[in-house]
Tab-separated table of N, CA, C and O in Angstrom:
chain	number	residue	atom	x	y	z
A	4	MET	N	33.595	-23.309	-17.938
A	4	MET	CA	32.267	-23.720	-17.301
A	4	MET	C	31.523	-22.113	-17.486
A	4	MET	O	31.815	-21.727	-16.551
A	5	SER	N	29.986	-22.554	-17.860
A	5	SER	CA	29.185	-21.276	-17.556
A	5	SER	C	28.245	-21.930	-16.470
A	5	SER	O	27.923	-22.850	-16.289
A	6	ALA	N	27.991	-20.624	-15.760
A	6	ALA	CA	26.927	-20.858	-14.597
A	6	ALA	C	25.516	-20.902	-15.326
A	6	ALA	O	25.284	-20.108	-16.145
A	7	ASP	N	24.586	-21.569	-14.841
A	7	ASP	CA	23.274	-21.497	-15.299
A	7	ASP	C	22.774	-20.410	-14.915
A	7	ASP	O	23.066	-19.417	-13.741
A	8	GLN	N	21.874	-19.616	-15.914
A	8	GLN	CA	21.065	-18.506	-15.763
A	8	GLN	C	19.694	-18.724	-15.269
A	8	GLN	O	18.935	-19.576	-15.803
A	9	VAL	N	19.590	-17.931	-13.856
A	9	VAL	CA	18.609	-18.289	-13.135
A	9	VAL	C	17.612	-16.970	-13.460
A	9	VAL	O	18.021	-16.038	-13.373
A	10	ARG	N	16.332	-17.097	-13.683
A	10	ARG	CA	15.427	-15.832	-13.922
A	10	ARG	C	14.233	-16.054	-12.762
A	10	ARG	O	13.564	-17.071	-12.914
A	11	VAL	N	14.158	-14.964	-12.228
A	11	VAL	CA	12.678	-15.111	-11.195
A	11	VAL	C	11.816	-13.979	-11.488
A	11	VAL	O	12.124	-12.843	-12.088
A	12	SER	N	10.604	-14.191	-11.933
A	12	SER	CA	9.719	-13.259	-12.514
A	12	SER	C	8.360	-13.386	-11.790
A	12	SER	O	8.188	-14.316	-11.094
A	13	ARG	N	7.493	-12.367	-11.648
A	13	ARG	CA	5.970	-12.590	-11.260
A	13	ARG	C	5.295	-13.164	-12.169
A	13	ARG	O	5.245	-13.237	-13.302
A	14	VAL	N	4.256	-13.982	-11.422
A	14	VAL	CA	3.305	-14.673	-12.239
A	14	VAL	C	2.268	-13.198	-12.917
A	14	VAL	O	1.813	-12.977	-11.686
A	15	PRO	N	2.313	-13.242	-14.081
A	15	PRO	CA	1.549	-11.872	-14.368
A	15	PRO	C	-0.092	-12.107	-14.128
A	15	PRO	O	-0.634	-11.020	-13.786
A	16	SER	N	-0.584	-13.409	-13.802
A	16	SER	CA	-2.087	-13.324	-13.675
A	16	SER	C	-2.490	-13.444	-12.183
A	16	SER	O	-3.539	-13.273	-11.985
A	17	LYS	N	-1.434	-13.320	-11.367
A	17	LYS	CA	-1.942	-13.483	-9.950
A	17	LYS	C	-1.339	-12.035	-9.159
A	17	LYS	O	-0.207	-12.061	-9.261
A	18	PRO	N	-2.514	-11.777	-8.685
A	18	PRO	CA	-2.190	-10.691	-7.988
A	18	PRO	C	-1.616	-10.806	-6.524
A	18	PRO	O	-1.472	-11.942	-5.944
A	19	VAL	N	-0.741	-9.734	-5.853
A	19	VAL	CA	-0.471	-9.851	-4.491
A	19	VAL	C	-1.468	-10.226	-3.303
A	19	VAL	O	-2.720	-9.694	-3.568
A	20	ARG	N	-1.412	-11.014	-2.477
A	20	ARG	CA	-2.334	-11.281	-1.736
A	20	ARG	C	-2.015	-11.186	-0.043
A	20	ARG	O	-1.011	-11.441	0.198
A	21	ARG	N	-2.920	-10.888	0.481
A	21	ARG	CA	-2.759	-11.282	2.105
A	21	ARG	C	-3.088	-12.490	2.460
A	21	ARG	O	-4.169	-12.841	2.265
A	22	GLU	N	-2.197	-13.204	3.081
A	22	GLU	CA	-2.406	-14.568	3.639
A	22	GLU	C	-3.195	-14.275	5.018
A	22	GLU	O	-3.149	-13.307	5.645
A	23	ALA	N	-3.826	-15.609	5.327
A	23	ALA	CA	-4.426	-15.546	6.618
A	23	ALA	C	-3.722	-15.092	7.746
A	23	ALA	O	-4.042	-14.390	8.942
A	24	ASP	N	-2.445	-15.222	7.871
A	24	ASP	CA	-1.405	-14.703	8.927
A	24	ASP	C	-0.819	-13.333	8.949
A	24	ASP	O	-0.221	-12.819	9.699
A	25	GLY	N	-1.392	-12.540	7.942
A	25	GLY	CA	-1.166	-11.159	7.789
A	25	GLY	C	-0.223	-10.936	6.502
A	25	GLY	O	0.025	-9.864	6.311
A	26	ALA	N	0.786	-11.912	6.354
A	26	ALA	CA	1.666	-12.026	5.338
A	26	ALA	C	1.635	-11.393	4.083
A	26	ALA	O	0.305	-11.893	3.732
A	27	LEU	N	2.139	-10.918	3.408
A	27	LEU	CA	1.821	-10.573	1.782
A	27	LEU	C	2.473	-11.714	1.051
A	27	LEU	O	3.547	-11.970	1.299
A	28	SER	N	1.843	-12.399	-0.094
A	28	SER	CA	2.299	-13.206	-0.882
A	28	SER	C	2.310	-12.886	-2.272
A	28	SER	O	1.354	-12.446	-2.716
A	29	ILE	N	3.610	-13.068	-2.942
A	29	ILE	CA	3.668	-12.752	-4.510
A	29	ILE	C	4.176	-13.927	-5.174
A	29	ILE	O	5.412	-14.686	-4.819
A	30	ASP	N	3.220	-14.509	-6.001
A	30	ASP	CA	3.586	-15.598	-6.734
A	30	ASP	C	4.816	-15.392	-7.951
A	30	ASP	O	4.634	-14.431	-8.534
A	31	LEU	N	5.709	-16.347	-8.057
A	31	LEU	CA	6.971	-16.142	-8.739
A	31	LEU	C	7.117	-17.576	-9.488
A	31	LEU	O	6.759	-18.439	-9.191
A	32	TRP	N	7.743	-17.135	-10.688
A	32	TRP	CA	8.066	-18.402	-11.635
A	32	TRP	C	9.680	-18.099	-11.787
A	32	TRP	O	10.196	-17.207	-11.625
A	33	LEU	N	10.396	-19.373	-11.568
A	33	LEU	CA	11.752	-19.458	-11.616
A	33	LEU	C	12.041	-20.276	-12.944
A	33	LEU	O	11.265	-21.360	-12.928
A	34	ARG	N	13.045	-19.669	-13.422
A	34	ARG	CA	13.361	-20.343	-14.905
A	34	ARG	C	14.772	-20.490	-14.795
A	34	ARG	O	15.343	-19.778	-14.172
A	35	ARG	N	15.350	-21.753	-15.363
A	35	ARG	CA	16.684	-21.976	-15.442
A	35	ARG	C	17.048	-22.020	-17.070
A	35	ARG	O	16.438	-22.862	-17.644
A	36	ASP	N	17.984	-21.342	-17.384
A	36	ASP	CA	18.456	-21.308	-18.764
A	36	ASP	C	17.189	-21.405	-19.528
A	36	ASP	O	17.316	-22.028	-20.767
A	37	GLY	N	15.880	-20.379	-19.552
A	37	GLY	CA	14.983	-20.232	-20.253
A	37	GLY	C	14.051	-21.341	-19.940
A	37	GLY	O	12.809	-21.054	-20.805
A	38	ALA	N	14.212	-22.522	-19.177
A	38	ALA	CA	13.147	-23.506	-19.135
A	38	ALA	C	12.555	-23.064	-17.914
A	38	ALA	O	13.233	-22.921	-16.877
A	39	PHE	N	11.151	-23.386	-17.883
A	39	PHE	CA	10.403	-23.171	-16.497
A	39	PHE	C	11.006	-24.156	-15.540
A	39	PHE	O	11.080	-25.517	-15.881
A	40	GLU	N	11.471	-23.930	-14.264
A	40	GLU	CA	11.728	-24.863	-13.215
A	40	GLU	C	11.061	-25.141	-12.161
A	40	GLU	O	10.649	-26.279	-11.564
A	41	ALA	N	10.343	-23.946	-11.479
A	41	ALA	CA	9.064	-24.307	-10.529
A	41	ALA	C	8.482	-22.959	-10.364
A	41	ALA	O	8.827	-22.065	-10.628
A	42	ASP	N	7.342	-23.178	-9.439
A	42	ASP	CA	6.839	-22.008	-8.930
A	42	ASP	C	7.412	-21.829	-7.361
A	42	ASP	O	7.415	-22.735	-6.588
A	43	ALA	N	6.862	-20.600	-6.860
A	43	ALA	CA	7.666	-19.982	-5.612
A	43	ALA	C	6.751	-18.798	-4.985
A	43	ALA	O	6.280	-17.990	-5.792
A	44	ALA	N	6.725	-18.589	-3.983
A	44	ALA	CA	6.071	-17.614	-3.370
A	44	ALA	C	6.928	-16.449	-2.710
A	44	ALA	O	7.559	-17.261	-1.711
A	45	LEU	N	7.038	-15.615	-2.723
A	45	LEU	CA	8.010	-14.588	-1.834
A	45	LEU	C	6.754	-13.885	-0.774
A	45	LEU	O	5.521	-13.460	-1.168
A	46	ARG	N	7.084	-14.628	0.407
A	46	ARG	CA	6.479	-14.181	1.645
A	46	ARG	C	6.920	-12.988	2.233
A	46	ARG	O	8.012	-12.914	2.626
A	47	LEU	N	6.146	-11.778	2.661
A	47	LEU	CA	6.735	-10.326	3.322
A	47	LEU	C	5.760	-10.194	4.549
A	47	LEU	O	4.778	-10.435	4.347
A	48	THR	N	6.596	-9.800	5.440
A	48	THR	CA	5.541	-9.195	6.687
A	48	THR	C	4.963	-7.825	6.124
A	48	THR	O	5.654	-7.317	5.211
A	49	PRO	N	4.022	-7.432	6.693
A	49	PRO	CA	3.634	-6.174	6.298
A	49	PRO	C	4.566	-4.893	6.539
A	49	PRO	O	4.839	-3.928	5.628
A	50	ALA	N	5.683	-4.965	7.412
A	50	ALA	CA	6.559	-4.113	7.512
A	50	ALA	C	7.613	-4.352	6.381
A	50	ALA	O	8.109	-3.529	5.836
A	51	GLU	N	7.794	-5.379	6.139
A	51	GLU	CA	8.868	-5.587	4.807
A	51	GLU	C	8.286	-5.162	3.416
A	51	GLU	O	8.944	-4.908	2.902
A	52	ALA	N	6.890	-5.761	3.413
A	52	ALA	CA	6.167	-4.879	2.125
A	52	ALA	C	6.374	-3.630	2.210
A	52	ALA	O	6.526	-2.890	0.902
A	53	GLU	N	6.173	-2.706	3.511
A	53	GLU	CA	6.218	-1.145	3.228
A	53	GLU	C	7.436	-0.568	2.943
A	53	GLU	O	7.748	0.522	1.971
A	54	VAL	N	8.719	-1.357	3.323
A	54	VAL	CA	10.210	-1.226	3.272
A	54	VAL	C	10.172	-1.183	1.754
A	54	VAL	O	10.802	-0.184	0.808
A	55	LEU	N	9.672	-2.442	1.033
A	55	LEU	CA	9.775	-2.712	-0.518
A	55	LEU	C	9.062	-1.613	-1.091
A	55	LEU	O	9.572	-1.088	-2.229
A	56	HIS	N	7.941	-1.523	-0.634
A	56	HIS	CA	7.081	-0.132	-1.709
A	56	HIS	C	7.769	1.060	-1.671
A	56	HIS	O	7.985	1.489	-2.630
A	57	ALA	N	8.371	1.553	-0.368
A	57	ALA	CA	9.269	2.551	-0.348
A	57	ALA	C	10.362	2.837	-1.429
A	57	ALA	O	10.610	3.657	-2.026
A	58	GLN	N	11.069	1.436	-1.410
A	58	GLN	CA	12.348	1.350	-2.132
A	58	GLN	C	12.021	1.369	-3.501
A	58	GLN	O	12.575	2.259	-4.691
A	59	LEU	N	10.586	0.779	-3.970
A	59	LEU	CA	10.275	0.704	-5.227
A	59	LEU	C	9.876	1.846	-5.811
A	59	LEU	O	10.246	2.421	-6.976
A	60	CYS	N	9.303	2.900	-4.954
A	60	CYS	CA	8.402	4.095	-5.431
A	60	CYS	C	9.909	5.006	-5.671
A	60	CYS	O	10.185	5.823	-6.774
A	61	TYR	N	10.602	4.994	-4.535
A	61	TYR	CA	12.227	5.722	-4.830
A	61	TYR	C	13.174	5.229	-6.144
A	61	TYR	O	13.304	6.137	-6.943
A	62	ALA	N	12.936	4.077	-6.254
A	62	ALA	CA	13.885	3.673	-7.713
A	62	ALA	C	13.166	3.950	-8.849
A	62	ALA	O	13.787	4.199	-9.772
A	63	LEU	N	11.911	3.835	-8.945
A	63	LEU	CA	11.280	4.197	-9.900
A	63	LEU	C	11.169	5.654	-10.371
A	63	LEU	O	10.749	5.978	-11.446
A	64	ASP	N	11.552	6.630	-9.563
A	64	ASP	CA	11.576	7.968	-9.490
A	64	ASP	C	12.635	8.595	-10.391
A	64	ASP	O	13.741	8.837	-9.656
A	65	ASP	N	12.801	8.223	-11.543
A	65	ASP	CA	14.101	8.751	-12.249
A	65	ASP	C	13.635	9.417	-13.458
A	65	ASP	O	12.318	9.721	-13.883
A	66	GLU	N	14.507	9.641	-14.603
A	66	GLU	CA	14.069	10.619	-15.836
A	66	GLU	C	13.181	9.723	-16.746
A	66	GLU	O	12.503	10.318	-17.685
A	67	THR	N	13.077	8.310	-16.730
A	67	THR	CA	12.369	7.695	-17.608
A	67	THR	C	10.967	7.355	-17.121
A	67	THR	O	10.102	6.888	-17.689
A	68	ALA	N	10.641	7.894	-15.746
A	68	ALA	CA	9.420	7.553	-15.208
A	68	ALA	C	8.343	8.182	-15.956
A	68	ALA	O	7.311	7.572	-16.372
A	69	ALA	N	8.545	9.351	-16.729
A	69	ALA	CA	7.574	10.063	-17.459
A	69	ALA	C	7.505	9.535	-18.901
A	69	ALA	O	6.099	9.275	-19.197
A	70	LEU	N	8.398	8.727	-18.789
A	70	LEU	CA	7.951	7.845	-20.321
A	70	LEU	C	7.196	6.727	-19.861
A	70	LEU	O	6.330	6.190	-20.840
A	71	ILE	N	7.255	6.108	-19.116
A	71	ILE	CA	6.285	4.835	-18.638
A	71	ILE	C	5.023	5.179	-18.401
A	71	ILE	O	4.027	4.919	-18.588
A	72	THR	N	5.037	6.353	-17.223
A	72	THR	CA	3.473	6.805	-16.622
A	72	THR	C	3.446	8.311	-16.458
A	72	THR	O	4.313	8.953	-15.740
A	73	PRO	N	2.518	8.787	-17.220
A	73	PRO	CA	2.655	10.420	-16.840
A	73	PRO	C	2.356	10.423	-15.427
A	73	PRO	O	1.787	10.158	-14.736
A	74	GLU	N	2.684	11.769	-14.936
A	74	GLU	CA	2.854	11.972	-13.649
A	74	GLU	C	1.672	12.129	-13.175
A	74	GLU	O	1.044	12.048	-11.984
A	75	ALA	N	0.509	12.586	-13.901
A	75	ALA	CA	-0.886	12.888	-13.639
A	75	ALA	C	-1.465	11.447	-12.945
A	75	ALA	O	-2.590	11.210	-12.308
A	76	SER	N	-0.881	10.474	-13.692
A	76	SER	CA	-1.746	9.107	-13.535
A	76	SER	C	-0.766	8.409	-12.388
A	76	SER	O	-1.159	6.959	-12.229
A	77	ARG	N	0.345	8.632	-11.720
A	77	ARG	CA	1.189	7.924	-10.906
A	77	ARG	C	0.184	7.792	-9.449
A	77	ARG	O	-0.266	8.909	-9.325
A	78	PRO	N	0.652	6.908	-8.865
A	78	PRO	CA	0.181	6.959	-7.226
A	78	PRO	C	0.362	7.986	-6.503
A	78	PRO	O	1.522	8.659	-6.588
A	79	ASP	N	-0.267	8.473	-5.456
A	79	ASP	CA	0.320	9.204	-4.571
A	79	ASP	C	1.826	9.511	-4.116
A	79	ASP	O	2.455	10.143	-3.799
A	80	CYS	N	1.941	7.914	-3.610
A	80	CYS	CA	3.258	7.918	-3.233
A	80	CYS	C	4.435	8.132	-4.070
A	80	CYS	O	5.435	8.730	-3.685
A	81	ARG	N	4.026	7.955	-5.529
A	81	ARG	CA	5.182	8.420	-6.416
A	81	ARG	C	5.200	10.075	-6.576
A	81	ARG	O	6.109	10.704	-6.840
A	82	LYS	N	4.137	10.829	-6.399
A	82	LYS	CA	4.017	12.147	-6.600
A	82	LYS	C	4.810	12.495	-5.420
A	82	LYS	O	5.459	13.738	-5.566
A	83	ALA	N	4.725	12.242	-4.253
A	83	ALA	CA	5.284	12.721	-3.071
A	83	ALA	C	6.751	12.623	-3.292
A	83	ALA	O	7.525	13.358	-3.079
A	84	VAL	N	7.268	11.590	-3.824
A	84	VAL	CA	8.753	11.126	-4.056
A	84	VAL	C	9.100	12.122	-5.034
A	84	VAL	O	10.471	12.755	-4.939
A	85	LEU	N	8.500	12.464	-6.127
A	85	LEU	CA	9.106	13.429	-7.391
A	85	LEU	C	8.921	15.009	-6.381
A	85	LEU	O	9.840	15.674	-6.525
A	86	THR	N	8.004	15.193	-5.829
A	86	THR	CA	8.150	16.478	-5.394
A	86	THR	C	9.335	16.737	-4.221
A	86	THR	O	9.986	17.626	-4.128
A	87	SER	N	9.580	15.502	-3.138
A	87	SER	CA	10.374	15.900	-2.203
A	87	SER	C	11.914	15.737	-2.944
A	87	SER	O	12.770	16.666	-2.685
A	88	ARG	N	12.346	14.786	-4.047
A	88	ARG	CA	13.466	14.908	-4.629
A	88	ARG	C	13.856	16.315	-5.738
A	88	ARG	O	14.987	16.479	-5.518
A	89	ASN	N	12.468	16.644	-6.290
A	89	ASN	CA	12.914	17.864	-6.672
A	89	ASN	C	13.392	19.477	-5.923
A	89	ASN	O	13.975	20.032	-6.547
A	90	ARG	N	12.825	19.110	-4.957
A	90	ARG	CA	13.390	19.949	-3.892
A	90	ARG	C	14.565	20.122	-3.422
A	90	ARG	O	15.241	21.072	-3.130
A	91	ALA	N	15.367	19.120	-3.493
A	91	ALA	CA	16.569	18.803	-3.195
A	91	ALA	C	17.625	19.512	-4.077
A	91	ALA	O	17.367	19.868	-5.073
């Protein structure tokens, strides 16, 4: 018996937005075995969004980063990560 394959992805046409209560909302698509299942929204407090932002900046800082985005075009948060990691 095989388990269903579930995939969650961002809705490409919808930006992250701030809700009236201050939470940040990211629209998602849920698919099961390749078929659309439902829409959902990931809601994060500002503190949760900051932690996710920092973790993504750190995770994106590897050898492949230069292939995706040249260093001069990266946001400031990524430049700081590169500098601190290269000193270690």
